[in-house]
CSV table of C-alpha atoms and ligand atoms in Angstrom, one decimal:
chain,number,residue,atom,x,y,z
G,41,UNK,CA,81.6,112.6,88.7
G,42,UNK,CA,81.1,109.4,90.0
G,43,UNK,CA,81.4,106.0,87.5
G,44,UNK,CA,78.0,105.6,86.3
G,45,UNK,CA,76.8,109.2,86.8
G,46,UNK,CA,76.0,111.2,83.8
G,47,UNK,CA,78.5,114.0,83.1
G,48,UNK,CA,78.2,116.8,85.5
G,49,UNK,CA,77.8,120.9,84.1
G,50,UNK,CA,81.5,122.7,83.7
G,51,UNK,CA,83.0,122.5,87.2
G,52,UNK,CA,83.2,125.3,89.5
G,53,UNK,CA,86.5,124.4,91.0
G,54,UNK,CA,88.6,125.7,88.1
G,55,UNK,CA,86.7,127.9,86.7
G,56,UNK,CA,86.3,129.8,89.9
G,57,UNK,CA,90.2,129.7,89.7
G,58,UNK,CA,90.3,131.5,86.5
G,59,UNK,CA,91.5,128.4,84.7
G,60,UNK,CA,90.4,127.8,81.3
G,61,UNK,CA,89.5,124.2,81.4
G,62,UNK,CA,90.1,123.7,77.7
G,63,UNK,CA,93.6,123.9,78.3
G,64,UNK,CA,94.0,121.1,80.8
G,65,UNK,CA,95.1,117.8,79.1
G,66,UNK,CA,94.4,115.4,82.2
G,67,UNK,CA,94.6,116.2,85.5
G,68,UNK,CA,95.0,113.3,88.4
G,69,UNK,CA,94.1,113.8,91.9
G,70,UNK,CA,95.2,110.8,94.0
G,71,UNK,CA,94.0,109.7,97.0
G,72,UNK,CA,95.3,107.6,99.2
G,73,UNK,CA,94.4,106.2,103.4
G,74,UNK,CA,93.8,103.2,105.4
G,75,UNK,CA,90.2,102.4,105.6
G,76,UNK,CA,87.0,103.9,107.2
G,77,UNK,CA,89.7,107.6,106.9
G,78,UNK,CA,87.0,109.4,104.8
G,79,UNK,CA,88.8,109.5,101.5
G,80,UNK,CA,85.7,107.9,99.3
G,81,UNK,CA,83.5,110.6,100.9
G,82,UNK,CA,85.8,113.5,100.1
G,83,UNK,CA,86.9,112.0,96.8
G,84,UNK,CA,83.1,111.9,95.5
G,85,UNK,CA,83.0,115.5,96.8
G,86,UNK,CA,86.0,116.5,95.2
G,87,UNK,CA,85.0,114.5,91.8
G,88,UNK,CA,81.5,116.5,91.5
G,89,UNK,CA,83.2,120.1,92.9
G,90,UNK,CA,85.8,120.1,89.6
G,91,UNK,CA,83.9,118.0,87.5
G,92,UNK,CA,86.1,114.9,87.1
G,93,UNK,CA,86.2,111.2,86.9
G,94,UNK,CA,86.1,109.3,89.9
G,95,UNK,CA,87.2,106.1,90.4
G,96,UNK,CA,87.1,104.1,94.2
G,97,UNK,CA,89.9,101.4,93.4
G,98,UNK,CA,89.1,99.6,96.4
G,99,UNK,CA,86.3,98.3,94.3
G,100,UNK,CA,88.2,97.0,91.2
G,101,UNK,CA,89.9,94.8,94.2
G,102,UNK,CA,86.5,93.6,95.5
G,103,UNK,CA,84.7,93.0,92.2
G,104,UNK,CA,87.7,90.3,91.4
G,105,UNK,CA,87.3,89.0,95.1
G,106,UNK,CA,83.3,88.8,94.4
G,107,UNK,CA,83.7,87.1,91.1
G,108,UNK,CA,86.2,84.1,92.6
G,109,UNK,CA,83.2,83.7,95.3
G,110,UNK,CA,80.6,83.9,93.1
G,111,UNK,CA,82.4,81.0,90.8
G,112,UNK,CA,83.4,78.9,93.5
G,113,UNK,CA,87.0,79.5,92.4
G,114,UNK,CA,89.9,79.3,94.6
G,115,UNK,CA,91.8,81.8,96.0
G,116,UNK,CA,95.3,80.3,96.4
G,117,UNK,CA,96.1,80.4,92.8
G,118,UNK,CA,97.5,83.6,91.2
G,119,UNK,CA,97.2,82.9,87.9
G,120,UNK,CA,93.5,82.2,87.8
G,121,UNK,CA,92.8,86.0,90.0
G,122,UNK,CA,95.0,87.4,87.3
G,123,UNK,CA,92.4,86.0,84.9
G,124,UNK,CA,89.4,87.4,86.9
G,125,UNK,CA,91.1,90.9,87.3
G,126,UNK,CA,91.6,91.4,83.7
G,127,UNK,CA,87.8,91.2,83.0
G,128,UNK,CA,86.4,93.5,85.6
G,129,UNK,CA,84.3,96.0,83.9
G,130,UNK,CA,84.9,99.6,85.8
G,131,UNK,CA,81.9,101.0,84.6
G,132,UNK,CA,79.9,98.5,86.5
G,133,UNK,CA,81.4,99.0,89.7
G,134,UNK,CA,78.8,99.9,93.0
G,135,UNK,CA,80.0,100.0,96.4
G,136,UNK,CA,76.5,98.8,97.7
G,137,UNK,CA,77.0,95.6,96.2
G,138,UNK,CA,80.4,95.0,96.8
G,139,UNK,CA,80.4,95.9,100.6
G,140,UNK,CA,79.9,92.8,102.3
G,141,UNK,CA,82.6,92.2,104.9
G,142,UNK,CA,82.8,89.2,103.5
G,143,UNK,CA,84.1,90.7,99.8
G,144,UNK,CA,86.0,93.1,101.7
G,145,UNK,CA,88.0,90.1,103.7
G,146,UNK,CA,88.3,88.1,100.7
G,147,UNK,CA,89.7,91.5,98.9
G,148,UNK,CA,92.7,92.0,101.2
G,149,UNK,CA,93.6,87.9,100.3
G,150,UNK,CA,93.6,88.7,96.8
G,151,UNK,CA,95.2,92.5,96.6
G,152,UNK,CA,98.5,90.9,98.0
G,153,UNK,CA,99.0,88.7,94.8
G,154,UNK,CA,101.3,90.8,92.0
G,155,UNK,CA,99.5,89.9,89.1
G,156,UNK,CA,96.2,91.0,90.5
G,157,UNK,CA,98.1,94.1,91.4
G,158,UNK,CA,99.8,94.5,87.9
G,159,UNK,CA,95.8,94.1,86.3
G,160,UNK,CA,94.6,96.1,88.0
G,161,UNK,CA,96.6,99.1,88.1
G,162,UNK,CA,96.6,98.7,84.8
G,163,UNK,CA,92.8,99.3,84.3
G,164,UNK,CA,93.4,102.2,86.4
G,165,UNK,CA,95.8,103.8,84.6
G,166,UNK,CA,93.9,103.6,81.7
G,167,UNK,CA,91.2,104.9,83.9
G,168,UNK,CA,93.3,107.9,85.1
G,169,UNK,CA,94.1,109.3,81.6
G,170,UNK,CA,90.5,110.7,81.0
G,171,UNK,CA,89.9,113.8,80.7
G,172,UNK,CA,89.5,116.4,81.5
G,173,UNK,CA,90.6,114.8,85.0
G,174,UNK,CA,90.2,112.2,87.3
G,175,UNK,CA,90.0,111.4,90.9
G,176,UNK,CA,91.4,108.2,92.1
G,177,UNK,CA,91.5,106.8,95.7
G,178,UNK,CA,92.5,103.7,97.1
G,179,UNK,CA,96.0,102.8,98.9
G,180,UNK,CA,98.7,103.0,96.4
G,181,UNK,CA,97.8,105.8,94.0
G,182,UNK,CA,100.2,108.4,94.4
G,183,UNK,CA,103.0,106.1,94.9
G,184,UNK,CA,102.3,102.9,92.4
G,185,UNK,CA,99.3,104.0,90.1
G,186,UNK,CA,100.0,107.2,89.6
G,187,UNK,CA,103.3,108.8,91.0
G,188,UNK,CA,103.1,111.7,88.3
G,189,UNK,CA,100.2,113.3,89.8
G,190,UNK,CA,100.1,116.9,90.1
G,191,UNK,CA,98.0,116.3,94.0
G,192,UNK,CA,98.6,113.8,95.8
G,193,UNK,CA,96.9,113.6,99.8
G,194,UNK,CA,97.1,111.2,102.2
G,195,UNK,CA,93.7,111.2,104.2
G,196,UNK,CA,94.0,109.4,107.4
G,197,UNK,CA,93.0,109.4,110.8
G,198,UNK,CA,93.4,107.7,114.4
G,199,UNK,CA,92.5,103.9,114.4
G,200,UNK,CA,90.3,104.7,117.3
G,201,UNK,CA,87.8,107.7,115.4
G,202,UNK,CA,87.7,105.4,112.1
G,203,UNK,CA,86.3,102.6,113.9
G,204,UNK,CA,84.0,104.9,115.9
G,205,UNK,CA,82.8,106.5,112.7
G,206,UNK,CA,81.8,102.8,111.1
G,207,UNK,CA,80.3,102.3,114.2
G,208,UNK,CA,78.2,104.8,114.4
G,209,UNK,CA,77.8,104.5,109.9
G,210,UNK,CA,76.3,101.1,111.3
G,211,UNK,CA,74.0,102.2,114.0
G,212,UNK,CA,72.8,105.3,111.9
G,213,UNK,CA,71.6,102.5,109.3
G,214,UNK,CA,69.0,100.9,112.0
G,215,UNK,CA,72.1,98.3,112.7
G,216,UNK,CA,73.4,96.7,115.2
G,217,UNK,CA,77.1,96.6,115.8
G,218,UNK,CA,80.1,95.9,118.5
G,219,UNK,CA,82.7,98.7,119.0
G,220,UNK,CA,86.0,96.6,120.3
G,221,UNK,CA,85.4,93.8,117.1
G,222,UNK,CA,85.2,97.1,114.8
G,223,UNK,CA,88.2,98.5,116.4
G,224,UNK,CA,90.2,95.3,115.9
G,225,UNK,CA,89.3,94.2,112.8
G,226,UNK,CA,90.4,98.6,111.7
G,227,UNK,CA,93.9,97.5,112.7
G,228,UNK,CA,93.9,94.0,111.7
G,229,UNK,CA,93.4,95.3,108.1
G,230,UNK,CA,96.2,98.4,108.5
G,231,UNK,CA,97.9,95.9,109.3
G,232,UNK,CA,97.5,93.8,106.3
G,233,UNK,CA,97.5,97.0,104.1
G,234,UNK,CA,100.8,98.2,105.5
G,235,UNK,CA,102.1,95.3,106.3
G,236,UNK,CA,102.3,93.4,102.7
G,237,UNK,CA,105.3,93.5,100.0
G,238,UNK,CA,103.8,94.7,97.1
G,239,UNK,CA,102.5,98.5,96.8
G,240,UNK,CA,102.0,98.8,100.8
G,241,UNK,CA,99.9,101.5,102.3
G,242,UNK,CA,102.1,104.6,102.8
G,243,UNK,CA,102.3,108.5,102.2
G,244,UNK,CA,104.1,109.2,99.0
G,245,UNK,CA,107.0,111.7,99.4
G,246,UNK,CA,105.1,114.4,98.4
G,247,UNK,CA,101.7,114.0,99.5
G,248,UNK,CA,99.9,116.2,101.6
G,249,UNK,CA,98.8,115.2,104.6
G,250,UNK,CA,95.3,115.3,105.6
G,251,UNK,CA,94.7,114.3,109.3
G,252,UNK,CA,90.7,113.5,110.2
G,253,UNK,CA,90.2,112.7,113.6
G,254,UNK,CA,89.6,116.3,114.7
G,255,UNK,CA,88.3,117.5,110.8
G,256,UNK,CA,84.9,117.9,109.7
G,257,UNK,CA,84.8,116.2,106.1
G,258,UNK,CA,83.6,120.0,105.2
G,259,UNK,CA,87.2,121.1,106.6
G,260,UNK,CA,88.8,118.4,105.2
G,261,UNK,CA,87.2,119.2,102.0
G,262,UNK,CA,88.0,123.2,102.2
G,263,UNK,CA,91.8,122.5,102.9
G,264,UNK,CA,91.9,119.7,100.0
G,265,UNK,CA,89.9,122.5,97.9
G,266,UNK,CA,93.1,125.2,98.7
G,267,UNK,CA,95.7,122.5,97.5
G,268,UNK,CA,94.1,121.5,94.3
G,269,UNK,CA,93.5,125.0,93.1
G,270,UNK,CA,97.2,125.9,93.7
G,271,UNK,CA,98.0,122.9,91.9
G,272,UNK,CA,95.7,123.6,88.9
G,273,UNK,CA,96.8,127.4,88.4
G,274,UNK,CA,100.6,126.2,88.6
G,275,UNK,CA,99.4,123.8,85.7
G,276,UNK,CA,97.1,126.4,83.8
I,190,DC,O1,89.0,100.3,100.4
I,190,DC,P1,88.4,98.9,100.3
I,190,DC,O2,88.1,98.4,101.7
I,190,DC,O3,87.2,98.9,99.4
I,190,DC,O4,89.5,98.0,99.7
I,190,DC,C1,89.4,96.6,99.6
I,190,DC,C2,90.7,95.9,99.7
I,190,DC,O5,91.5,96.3,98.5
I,190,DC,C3,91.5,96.3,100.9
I,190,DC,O6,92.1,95.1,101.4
I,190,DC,C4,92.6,97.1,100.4
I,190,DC,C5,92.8,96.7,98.9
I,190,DC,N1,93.2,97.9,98.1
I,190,DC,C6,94.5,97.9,97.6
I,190,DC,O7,95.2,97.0,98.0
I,190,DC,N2,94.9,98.9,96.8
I,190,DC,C7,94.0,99.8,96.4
I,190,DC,N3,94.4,100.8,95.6
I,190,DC,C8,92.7,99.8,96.9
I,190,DC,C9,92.3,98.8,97.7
């Protein structure tokens, strides 16, 4: 389920794999991809298909970045983000409001700084313990969140289709948008993501791969669907 949704019926996912979900403590699926890959769309899908909690931890990184603005605080001073982070509420987190590109730029400032990193991920570790599972997704779950994570996928896909698919995510909304500044500003920010020194964008060891460019989300989706359920009747 997604944060703020009400608690979804018993999930089809395990149950249609013969797993009793009484007997499942917790059980974390981590996401992790550059942006525009498609891994909020398949997380919400895989949240709602096993009846978990899901958690877009992009946003706990934009809500701090929205609250500086919306003070008027600076953003060259650690100690006072640190502050911020610790009082985002993750209940209260909506993508619509937080997806100017302007909260999104002022994220990636903000998600190189340790101790907004070290606030954060605690939150979402807190977060990730629910039960009777959770989803997270964001860019360093499987290898700094959670790196005990019985599934772990790396969605991702060619610079060139993620920009085309924001593109035309823009132009399907009645906007109006420019291909070559969408395409730069996609690598400028894997750059940033995979570029910086603390918890940088990469494929855990032993993450599954999940290529896009050439995948429907509903193939994604099936072949994501195939390595959870292995997963969760190994931990049954
Ligand atoms: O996925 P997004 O665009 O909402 O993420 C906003 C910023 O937060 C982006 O610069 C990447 C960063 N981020 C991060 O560093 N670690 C995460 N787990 C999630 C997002």
């Amino acid at each position: 389920m997604s944060l703020g949704s009400r608690p979804k019926p018993p999930p089809p996912g395990p149950a249609a794999a013969g797993i009793d979900r009484m007997t499942l403590k917790t059980f974390t699926i981590a996401i992790d991809g550059p942006a525009a890959a498609g891994k909020g769309t398949l997380s919400r899908r895989i949240a709602e298909q096993y009846g978990f909690h899901h958690l877009d931890t992009g946003l706990t990184y934009r809500a701090t970045a929205k609250a500086l603005l919306d003070a008027g605080l600076p953003f060259d001073d650690e100690a006072v983000a640190e502050k911020i982070a610790r009082e985002v509420e993750l209940a209260g987190l909506d993508r619509d409001m937080l997806s100017k590109h302007e909260i999104g730029e002022a994220a990636s400032k903000i998600a190189v700084m340790p101790p907004v990193r070290r606030a954060l991920v605690e939150a979402q570790r807190r977060f990730a313990a629910k039960t009777p599972g959770t989803v997270l997704d964001g860019r360093d779950i499987g290898t700094v969140v959670c790196p005990d994570a019985p599934v772990k996928l790396y969605v991702t896909a060619s610079p060139e289709v993620r920009a085309r698919r924001r593109y035309d995510e823009i132009l399907g909304k009645g906007g109006t948008a420019d291909f070559d500044a969408i395409f730069e500003d996609v690598k400028r920010r894997d750059e940033r993501d995979m570029g910086r020194a603390d918890s940088p964008l990469k494929p855990a060891d032993d993450a599954h791969l999940l290529d896009t460019s050439e995948m429907s989300i509903e193939a994604a989706f099936q072949a994501a669907k195939s390595i959870i359920d292995a997963a969760l009747s190994r931990n049954a």
